[in-house]
Amino acid sequence: MKRLDGKTAIVTGAGSGFGRGIAEIFVREGARVAVLDLDEQAAQVSAAALGSSAIAIRADVSREEDVVRAVGETREAFGTIDILVNNAGTSHRNKPILEITEDEFDRVFAVNVKSIFFFARAVIPLMRQQGRGMILNIGSTAGLRPRPGLTWYNGTKGAVHAITKSMAVELAPDRIRVCALAPVAGETPLLGTFMGEDTPEKRGQFIGTIPLGRLSRPDDIANAALFLASDEADMITGVVLEVDGGRCI
Ligand SMILES: NC(=O)c1ccc[n+]([C@@H]2O[C@H](COP(=O)([O-])OP(=O)(O)OC[C@H]3O[C@@H](n4cnc5c(N)ncnc54)[C@H](O)[C@@H]3O)[C@@H](O)[C@H]2O)c1
């Protein structure tokens, strides 16, 4: 018996990084997965590697019409949506607070926060009808222990954590669990944006703040996602689980 046998999931931003790792482990554990990404080619490559249990969907999570279409396509393919992973995210480059433009601010809030609003509107009615559901939001240690140069990104992740807890308490009577992961800096294409520049010195500085002495990896995040999304976590809702090698202690 696999840990997600019979389950269906949407993983946003699954064309790269953490999302790709989550989609891989979900399929390995028996789930059927909609690999959603803004980058159509990346979604197709990720889904193709996962075989017949995965479909690729191109969608921009910051546009409600795309979200509604993606949820519809997933239902057509799989019938139900048991698990939604709101993973797609972006950041402004690490730079002083007054250098970040209004467009950068709007984009990072639209992709990291408003997307959760759109997906909530699209999937909660369905999950209520099913009498079950699990929503996993990808937050960040940025929302718990902020680093300089990332103020507005950090703010989006604080919002993700608060929204997670609030959704959890409001949706518990519907048997919909809502949790978040708070990864520490990880080895994905987004890392250079967080560091400002991807040099061995910068990596060394970041790693120096992580007690376990390394960056996070997609499989670290995917293993935690697997546990929270599975029925093993049936009594767990509203948690923001740090996957951070001790960064937030
Ligand atoms: N890498 C880190 O250091 C780190 C640390 C903590 C939290 N996170 C969070 O983890 C999540 C995944 O990040 P990652 O590091 O894997 O990044 P990544 O850049 O490797 O992957 C993000 C994916 O999301 C997609 N995407 C971006 N905007 C989108 C949109 N509007 N609609 C649909 N897809 C979109 C991208 O095309 C990309 O494939 C993000 O929410 C990020 O904030 C990352």
Tab-separated table of C-alpha atoms in Angstrom, residues 25-246:
chain	number	residue	atom	x	y	z
A	25	ILE	CA	7.197	11.884	-4.667
A	26	PHE	CA	3.387	12.132	-4.865
A	27	VAL	CA	3.364	10.000	-8.033
A	28	ARG	CA	5.866	7.558	-6.521
A	29	GLU	CA	3.440	7.150	-3.592
A	30	GLY	CA	0.463	6.380	-5.800
A	31	ALA	CA	-1.171	9.762	-6.517
A	32	ARG	CA	-2.298	11.128	-9.863
A	33	VAL	CA	-0.901	14.645	-10.231
A	34	ALA	CA	-1.678	17.738	-12.307
A	35	VAL	CA	1.678	19.397	-12.904
A	36	LEU	CA	0.770	23.071	-13.229
A	37	ASP	CA	3.219	25.770	-14.275
A	38	LEU	CA	3.383	29.129	-16.012
A	39	ASP	CA	6.208	27.682	-18.084
A	40	GLU	CA	4.409	25.258	-20.401
A	41	GLN	CA	7.511	23.427	-21.524
A	42	ALA	CA	8.713	22.908	-17.957
A	43	ALA	CA	5.284	21.509	-16.994
A	44	GLN	CA	5.362	19.128	-19.946
A	45	VAL	CA	8.889	17.910	-19.216
A	46	SER	CA	8.064	17.311	-15.527
A	47	ALA	CA	4.792	15.523	-16.344
A	48	ALA	CA	6.344	13.390	-19.111
A	49	ALA	CA	8.991	12.149	-16.671
A	50	LEU	CA	6.194	10.992	-14.340
A	51	GLY	CA	4.370	8.869	-16.929
A	52	SER	CA	0.660	8.215	-17.188
A	53	SER	CA	-0.131	9.329	-13.603
A	54	ALA	CA	0.611	12.975	-14.446
A	55	ILE	CA	-0.866	15.625	-16.708
A	56	ALA	CA	0.687	18.989	-17.588
A	57	ILE	CA	-1.304	22.216	-17.322
A	58	ARG	CA	-0.051	25.658	-18.315
A	59	ALA	CA	-1.579	28.294	-16.056
A	60	ASP	CA	-0.698	31.568	-14.355
A	61	VAL	CA	-1.775	31.220	-10.717
A	62	SER	CA	-2.198	34.995	-10.438
A	63	ARG	CA	-5.042	34.964	-13.018
A	64	GLU	CA	-8.413	33.698	-11.858
A	65	GLU	CA	-9.511	32.495	-15.313
A	66	ASP	CA	-6.374	30.329	-15.536
A	67	VAL	CA	-6.987	28.890	-12.058
A	68	VAL	CA	-10.620	28.050	-12.851
A	69	ARG	CA	-9.592	26.406	-16.142
A	70	ALA	CA	-6.801	24.410	-14.444
A	71	VAL	CA	-9.158	23.100	-11.758
A	72	GLY	CA	-11.672	22.165	-14.478
A	73	GLU	CA	-9.027	20.309	-16.529
A	74	THR	CA	-7.852	18.422	-13.443
A	75	ARG	CA	-11.408	17.357	-12.603
A	76	GLU	CA	-11.943	16.224	-16.177
A	77	ALA	CA	-8.796	14.105	-16.047
A	78	PHE	CA	-9.056	12.709	-12.511
A	79	GLY	CA	-12.664	13.250	-11.330
A	80	THR	CA	-11.697	14.620	-7.897
A	81	ILE	CA	-9.108	16.916	-6.322
A	82	ASP	CA	-8.022	15.558	-2.936
A	83	ILE	CA	-4.837	17.585	-2.465
A	84	LEU	CA	-3.891	21.079	-3.608
A	85	VAL	CA	-0.297	22.255	-3.176
A	86	ASN	CA	-0.002	26.035	-3.576
A	87	ASN	CA	3.729	26.006	-4.299
A	88	ALA	CA	4.242	28.394	-7.253
A	89	GLY	CA	6.058	31.449	-6.020
A	90	THR	CA	8.335	34.256	-7.004
A	91	SER	CA	10.379	37.021	-5.410
A	92	HIS	CA	11.814	40.408	-6.181
A	93	ARG	CA	15.608	40.300	-6.233
A	94	ASN	CA	17.348	40.838	-2.887
A	95	LYS	CA	17.923	44.618	-2.750
A	96	PRO	CA	17.396	47.604	-0.462
A	97	ILE	CA	13.784	48.290	0.482
A	98	LEU	CA	13.496	51.604	-1.402
A	99	GLU	CA	14.715	50.103	-4.673
A	100	ILE	CA	11.791	47.721	-5.058
A	101	THR	CA	9.222	49.024	-7.550
A	102	GLU	CA	5.434	48.983	-7.256
A	103	ASP	CA	5.265	46.506	-10.151
A	104	GLU	CA	7.622	44.131	-8.315
A	105	PHE	CA	5.544	44.484	-5.124
A	106	ASP	CA	2.279	43.796	-6.985
A	107	ARG	CA	3.709	40.777	-8.822
A	108	VAL	CA	5.106	39.070	-5.726
A	109	PHE	CA	1.831	39.518	-3.810
A	110	ALA	CA	-0.238	38.358	-6.808
A	111	VAL	CA	1.768	35.164	-7.351
A	112	ASN	CA	2.451	34.260	-3.707
A	113	VAL	CA	-0.760	35.403	-1.980
A	114	LYS	CA	-3.615	36.240	-4.364
A	115	SER	CA	-3.137	32.830	-6.006
A	116	ILE	CA	-4.230	31.181	-2.749
A	117	PHE	CA	-7.399	33.315	-2.783
A	118	PHE	CA	-8.183	32.241	-6.378
A	119	PHE	CA	-7.504	28.566	-5.666
A	120	ALA	CA	-9.564	28.706	-2.461
A	121	ARG	CA	-12.536	29.965	-4.449
A	122	ALA	CA	-12.040	27.270	-7.076
A	123	VAL	CA	-11.459	24.190	-4.885
A	124	ILE	CA	-13.278	24.733	-1.569
A	125	PRO	CA	-16.782	24.175	-3.042
A	126	LEU	CA	-15.572	20.912	-4.572
A	127	MET	CA	-13.792	19.739	-1.414
A	128	ARG	CA	-16.900	20.583	0.641
A	129	GLN	CA	-18.974	18.474	-1.723
A	130	GLN	CA	-16.479	15.587	-1.400
A	131	GLY	CA	-16.462	15.966	2.400
A	132	ARG	CA	-12.666	15.962	2.464
A	133	GLY	CA	-9.614	17.786	1.183
A	134	MET	CA	-6.077	18.864	1.980
A	135	ILE	CA	-4.500	22.184	1.047
A	136	LEU	CA	-0.753	22.627	1.521
A	137	ASN	CA	0.688	26.121	1.124
A	138	ILE	CA	4.406	26.664	0.664
A	139	GLY	CA	5.441	29.441	3.022
A	140	SER	CA	9.032	30.145	4.041
A	141	THR	CA	11.379	30.782	6.915
A	142	ALA	CA	11.326	34.260	5.309
A	143	GLY	CA	7.968	34.768	7.031
A	144	LEU	CA	9.310	33.611	10.424
A	145	ARG	CA	12.906	34.831	10.514
A	146	PRO	CA	13.240	37.477	7.787
A	147	ARG	CA	16.497	38.361	6.076
A	148	PRO	CA	17.271	41.932	4.899
A	149	GLY	CA	16.714	42.906	1.267
A	150	LEU	CA	13.600	40.754	0.910
A	151	THR	CA	11.031	42.742	2.884
A	152	TRP	CA	8.036	42.464	0.560
A	153	TYR	CA	8.728	38.804	-0.281
A	154	ASN	CA	9.020	38.115	3.456
A	155	GLY	CA	5.639	39.823	3.909
A	156	THR	CA	3.994	37.528	1.369
A	157	LYS	CA	5.182	34.479	3.295
A	158	GLY	CA	3.937	35.914	6.610
A	159	ALA	CA	0.577	36.279	4.877
A	160	VAL	CA	0.755	32.676	3.628
A	161	HIS	CA	1.280	31.430	7.193
A	162	ALA	CA	-1.576	33.521	8.657
A	163	ILE	CA	-3.913	32.524	5.830
A	164	THR	CA	-3.019	28.855	6.388
A	165	LYS	CA	-3.996	28.965	10.063
A	166	SER	CA	-7.162	30.944	9.356
A	167	MET	CA	-8.271	28.614	6.559
A	168	ALA	CA	-7.535	25.624	8.800
A	169	VAL	CA	-9.828	26.800	11.564
A	170	GLU	CA	-12.592	27.910	9.202
A	171	LEU	CA	-12.546	24.776	7.038
A	172	ALA	CA	-12.088	22.171	9.785
A	173	PRO	CA	-15.845	21.517	10.074
A	174	ASP	CA	-15.766	20.579	6.366
A	175	ARG	CA	-12.972	18.030	6.998
A	176	ILE	CA	-10.600	20.126	4.884
A	177	ARG	CA	-7.112	20.266	6.404
A	178	VAL	CA	-4.831	23.221	5.628
A	179	CYS	CA	-1.112	23.262	6.470
A	180	ALA	CA	2.031	25.060	5.365
A	181	LEU	CA	5.705	24.258	4.969
A	182	ALA	CA	8.358	26.838	5.793
A	183	PRO	CA	11.494	25.810	3.878
A	184	VAL	CA	14.844	27.430	4.485
A	185	ALA	CA	16.923	28.644	1.501
A	186	GLY	CA	16.986	25.796	-0.974
A	187	GLU	CA	18.887	24.551	-3.981
A	188	THR	CA	16.504	25.698	-6.726
A	189	PRO	CA	16.682	28.286	-9.537
A	190	LEU	CA	15.057	30.864	-7.197
A	191	LEU	CA	18.039	30.869	-4.817
A	192	GLY	CA	20.041	33.475	-6.761
A	193	THR	CA	17.103	35.902	-6.492
A	194	PHE	CA	17.077	35.496	-2.702
A	195	MET	CA	20.825	35.915	-2.351
A	196	GLY	CA	21.083	38.817	-4.828
A	197	GLU	CA	23.954	36.980	-6.533
A	198	ASP	CA	24.781	33.274	-6.564
A	199	THR	CA	28.448	33.178	-5.555
A	200	PRO	CA	30.288	30.681	-3.308
A	201	GLU	CA	30.729	33.495	-0.720
A	202	LYS	CA	26.981	34.270	-0.632
A	203	ARG	CA	26.121	30.566	-0.378
A	204	GLY	CA	28.610	30.282	2.474
A	205	GLN	CA	26.955	33.198	4.294
A	206	PHE	CA	23.484	31.645	3.956
A	207	ILE	CA	24.662	28.159	4.958
A	208	GLY	CA	26.420	29.687	7.960
A	209	THR	CA	23.002	30.653	9.404
A	210	ILE	CA	21.590	27.110	9.127
A	211	PRO	CA	22.566	24.941	12.142
A	212	LEU	CA	22.456	21.654	10.174
A	213	GLY	CA	24.967	23.204	7.804
A	214	ARG	CA	23.392	22.867	4.380
A	215	LEU	CA	20.737	24.347	2.089
A	216	SER	CA	17.404	22.561	1.774
A	217	ARG	CA	16.756	20.322	-1.227
A	218	PRO	CA	13.572	19.495	-3.153
A	219	ASP	CA	13.471	16.000	-1.581
A	220	ASP	CA	13.495	17.516	1.955
A	221	ILE	CA	10.441	19.606	1.099
A	222	ALA	CA	8.771	16.763	-0.812
A	223	ASN	CA	9.116	14.305	2.109
A	224	ALA	CA	7.491	16.784	4.507
A	225	ALA	CA	4.749	17.520	1.957
A	226	LEU	CA	4.097	13.788	1.565
A	227	PHE	CA	3.551	13.309	5.288
A	228	LEU	CA	1.234	16.327	5.688
A	229	ALA	CA	-0.767	15.442	2.562
A	230	SER	CA	-1.196	11.787	3.543
A	231	ASP	CA	-3.801	10.299	5.868
A	232	GLU	CA	-0.987	9.770	8.410
A	233	ALA	CA	-1.498	13.479	9.214
A	234	ASP	CA	-5.276	13.163	9.558
A	235	MET	CA	-5.283	14.935	12.957
A	236	ILE	CA	-2.922	17.724	11.857
A	237	THR	CA	-4.216	21.037	10.563
A	238	GLY	CA	-3.063	24.665	10.774
A	239	VAL	CA	0.608	23.841	11.302
A	240	VAL	CA	3.432	25.762	9.665
A	241	LEU	CA	6.145	23.089	9.593
A	242	GLU	CA	9.685	24.421	9.407
A	243	VAL	CA	11.926	22.413	7.088
A	244	ASP	CA	14.906	24.540	7.886
A	245	GLY	CA	17.812	22.651	9.458
A	246	GLY	CA	17.231	24.641	12.645
